Amino acid sequence: MKTYGFDRIKLSRNLSIDELLQLEEEVKKASLNEFKDGVYFENGKPSIHIYNKNGLKKLDNIGWAIFNKTKRVLV
């Protein structure tokens, strides 16, 4: 699936909601931080985030694209 560099506008214009949801699941699986002894670790350092920094950016852009696409459908 094309990701368009995770550009939120291109994602919104070119992918369907189902494709965006599928991409979101793929990114979540790929960017999951290590969980050990009740703490998440990113690059060996403790973190409060479930997903790594790049994954958070990608998920934010995908979430925006989903919101934008559903907003256009409702209006």
PDB file of C-alpha atoms in Angstrom:
ATOM      1  CA  MET A   1       0.000   0.000   0.000  1.00  0.00           C
ATOM      2  CA  LYS A   2       1.285   3.474  -0.834  1.00  0.00           C
ATOM      3  CA  THR A   3       1.960   5.624   2.207  1.00  0.00           C
ATOM      4  CA  TYR A   4       2.688   8.927   0.405  1.00  0.00           C
ATOM      5  CA  GLY A   5       5.423   9.623   2.956  1.00  0.00           C
ATOM      6  CA  PHE A   6       2.671   9.726   5.593  1.00  0.00           C
ATOM      7  CA  ASP A   7       1.637  13.151   4.303  1.00  0.00           C
ATOM      8  CA  ARG A   8      -1.737  13.700   5.963  1.00  0.00           C
ATOM      9  CA  ILE A   9      -3.321  15.520   3.026  1.00  0.00           C
ATOM     10  CA  LYS A  10      -2.184  12.943   0.461  1.00  0.00           C
ATOM     11  CA  LEU A  11      -3.321  10.105   2.732  1.00  0.00           C
ATOM     12  CA  SER A  12      -6.746  11.704   3.072  1.00  0.00           C
ATOM     13  CA  ARG A  13      -7.141  12.285  -0.664  1.00  0.00           C
ATOM     14  CA  ASN A  14      -5.824   8.971  -1.957  1.00  0.00           C
ATOM     15  CA  LEU A  15      -6.744   6.242   0.542  1.00  0.00           C
ATOM     16  CA  SER A  16     -10.148   4.989   1.628  1.00  0.00           C
ATOM     17  CA  ILE A  17     -11.115   4.845   5.290  1.00  0.00           C
ATOM     18  CA  ASP A  18     -10.663   1.056   5.275  1.00  0.00           C
ATOM     19  CA  GLU A  19      -7.150   1.432   3.828  1.00  0.00           C
ATOM     20  CA  LEU A  20      -6.320   4.090   6.418  1.00  0.00           C
ATOM     21  CA  LEU A  21      -7.501   1.827   9.246  1.00  0.00           C
ATOM     22  CA  GLN A  22      -5.433  -1.043   7.858  1.00  0.00           C
ATOM     23  CA  LEU A  23      -2.382   1.223   7.609  1.00  0.00           C
ATOM     24  CA  GLU A  24      -2.966   2.370  11.190  1.00  0.00           C
ATOM     25  CA  GLU A  25      -2.894  -1.247  12.432  1.00  0.00           C
ATOM     26  CA  GLU A  26       0.310  -1.950  10.475  1.00  0.00           C
ATOM     27  CA  VAL A  27       2.022   1.123  11.956  1.00  0.00           C
ATOM     28  CA  LYS A  28       0.891   0.187  15.476  1.00  0.00           C
ATOM     29  CA  LYS A  29       2.398  -3.291  15.127  1.00  0.00           C
ATOM     30  CA  ALA A  30       5.637  -2.009  13.595  1.00  0.00           C
ATOM     31  CA  SER A  31       6.288   0.828  16.062  1.00  0.00           C
ATOM     32  CA  LEU A  32       5.424  -0.807  19.375  1.00  0.00           C
ATOM     33  CA  ASN A  33       7.972  -0.072  22.116  1.00  0.00           C
ATOM     34  CA  GLU A  34       9.410  -2.906  24.190  1.00  0.00           C
ATOM     35  CA  PHE A  35       7.449  -3.574  27.399  1.00  0.00           C
ATOM     36  CA  LYS A  36       9.438  -5.014  30.291  1.00  0.00           C
ATOM     37  CA  ASP A  37       8.705  -5.092  34.036  1.00  0.00           C
ATOM     38  CA  GLY A  38       5.763  -2.703  33.686  1.00  0.00           C
ATOM     39  CA  VAL A  39       7.758  -0.053  31.784  1.00  0.00           C
ATOM     40  CA  TYR A  40       7.958   0.785  28.085  1.00  0.00           C
ATOM     41  CA  PHE A  41      11.441   1.178  26.598  1.00  0.00           C
ATOM     42  CA  GLU A  42      12.386   3.128  23.475  1.00  0.00           C
ATOM     43  CA  ASN A  43      15.957   2.559  22.273  1.00  0.00           C
ATOM     44  CA  GLY A  44      16.859   1.137  25.682  1.00  0.00           C
ATOM     45  CA  LYS A  45      15.555   4.149  27.613  1.00  0.00           C
ATOM     46  CA  PRO A  46      12.376   4.196  29.716  1.00  0.00           C
ATOM     47  CA  SER A  47       9.444   5.861  27.995  1.00  0.00           C
ATOM     48  CA  ILE A  48       5.849   6.720  28.830  1.00  0.00           C
ATOM     49  CA  HIS A  49       4.770   6.020  25.243  1.00  0.00           C
ATOM     50  CA  ILE A  50       3.451   2.738  23.876  1.00  0.00           C
ATOM     51  CA  TYR A  51       4.734   3.590  20.375  1.00  0.00           C
ATOM     52  CA  ASN A  52       8.095   5.009  19.302  1.00  0.00           C
ATOM     53  CA  LYS A  53       8.533   8.622  18.188  1.00  0.00           C
ATOM     54  CA  ASN A  54       8.276   7.925  14.453  1.00  0.00           C
ATOM     55  CA  GLY A  55       5.244   5.732  15.028  1.00  0.00           C
ATOM     56  CA  LEU A  56       3.514   8.490  16.994  1.00  0.00           C
ATOM     57  CA  LYS A  57       4.029  10.947  14.117  1.00  0.00           C
ATOM     58  CA  LYS A  58       2.693   8.459  11.583  1.00  0.00           C
ATOM     59  CA  LEU A  59      -0.321   7.619  13.753  1.00  0.00           C
ATOM     60  CA  ASP A  60      -1.054  11.317  14.229  1.00  0.00           C
ATOM     61  CA  ASN A  61      -1.024  11.868  10.462  1.00  0.00           C
ATOM     62  CA  ILE A  62      -3.194   8.810   9.810  1.00  0.00           C
ATOM     63  CA  GLY A  63      -5.634   9.916  12.521  1.00  0.00           C
ATOM     64  CA  TRP A  64      -5.856  13.378  10.975  1.00  0.00           C
ATOM     65  CA  ALA A  65      -6.492  11.852   7.539  1.00  0.00           C
ATOM     66  CA  ILE A  66      -9.302   9.674   8.942  1.00  0.00           C
ATOM     67  CA  PHE A  67     -10.844  12.674  10.715  1.00  0.00           C
ATOM     68  CA  ASN A  68     -10.588  14.829   7.592  1.00  0.00           C
ATOM     69  CA  LYS A  69     -12.111  12.119   5.405  1.00  0.00           C
ATOM     70  CA  THR A  70     -15.047  11.495   7.780  1.00  0.00           C
ATOM     71  CA  LYS A  71     -15.572  15.221   8.285  1.00  0.00           C
ATOM     72  CA  ARG A  72     -15.987  15.670   4.532  1.00  0.00           C
ATOM     73  CA  VAL A  73     -18.468  12.793   4.356  1.00  0.00           C
ATOM     74  CA  LEU A  74     -20.617  14.205   7.167  1.00  0.00           C
ATOM     75  CA  VAL A  75     -20.718  17.802   5.932  1.00  0.00           C
TER      76      VAL A  75
END
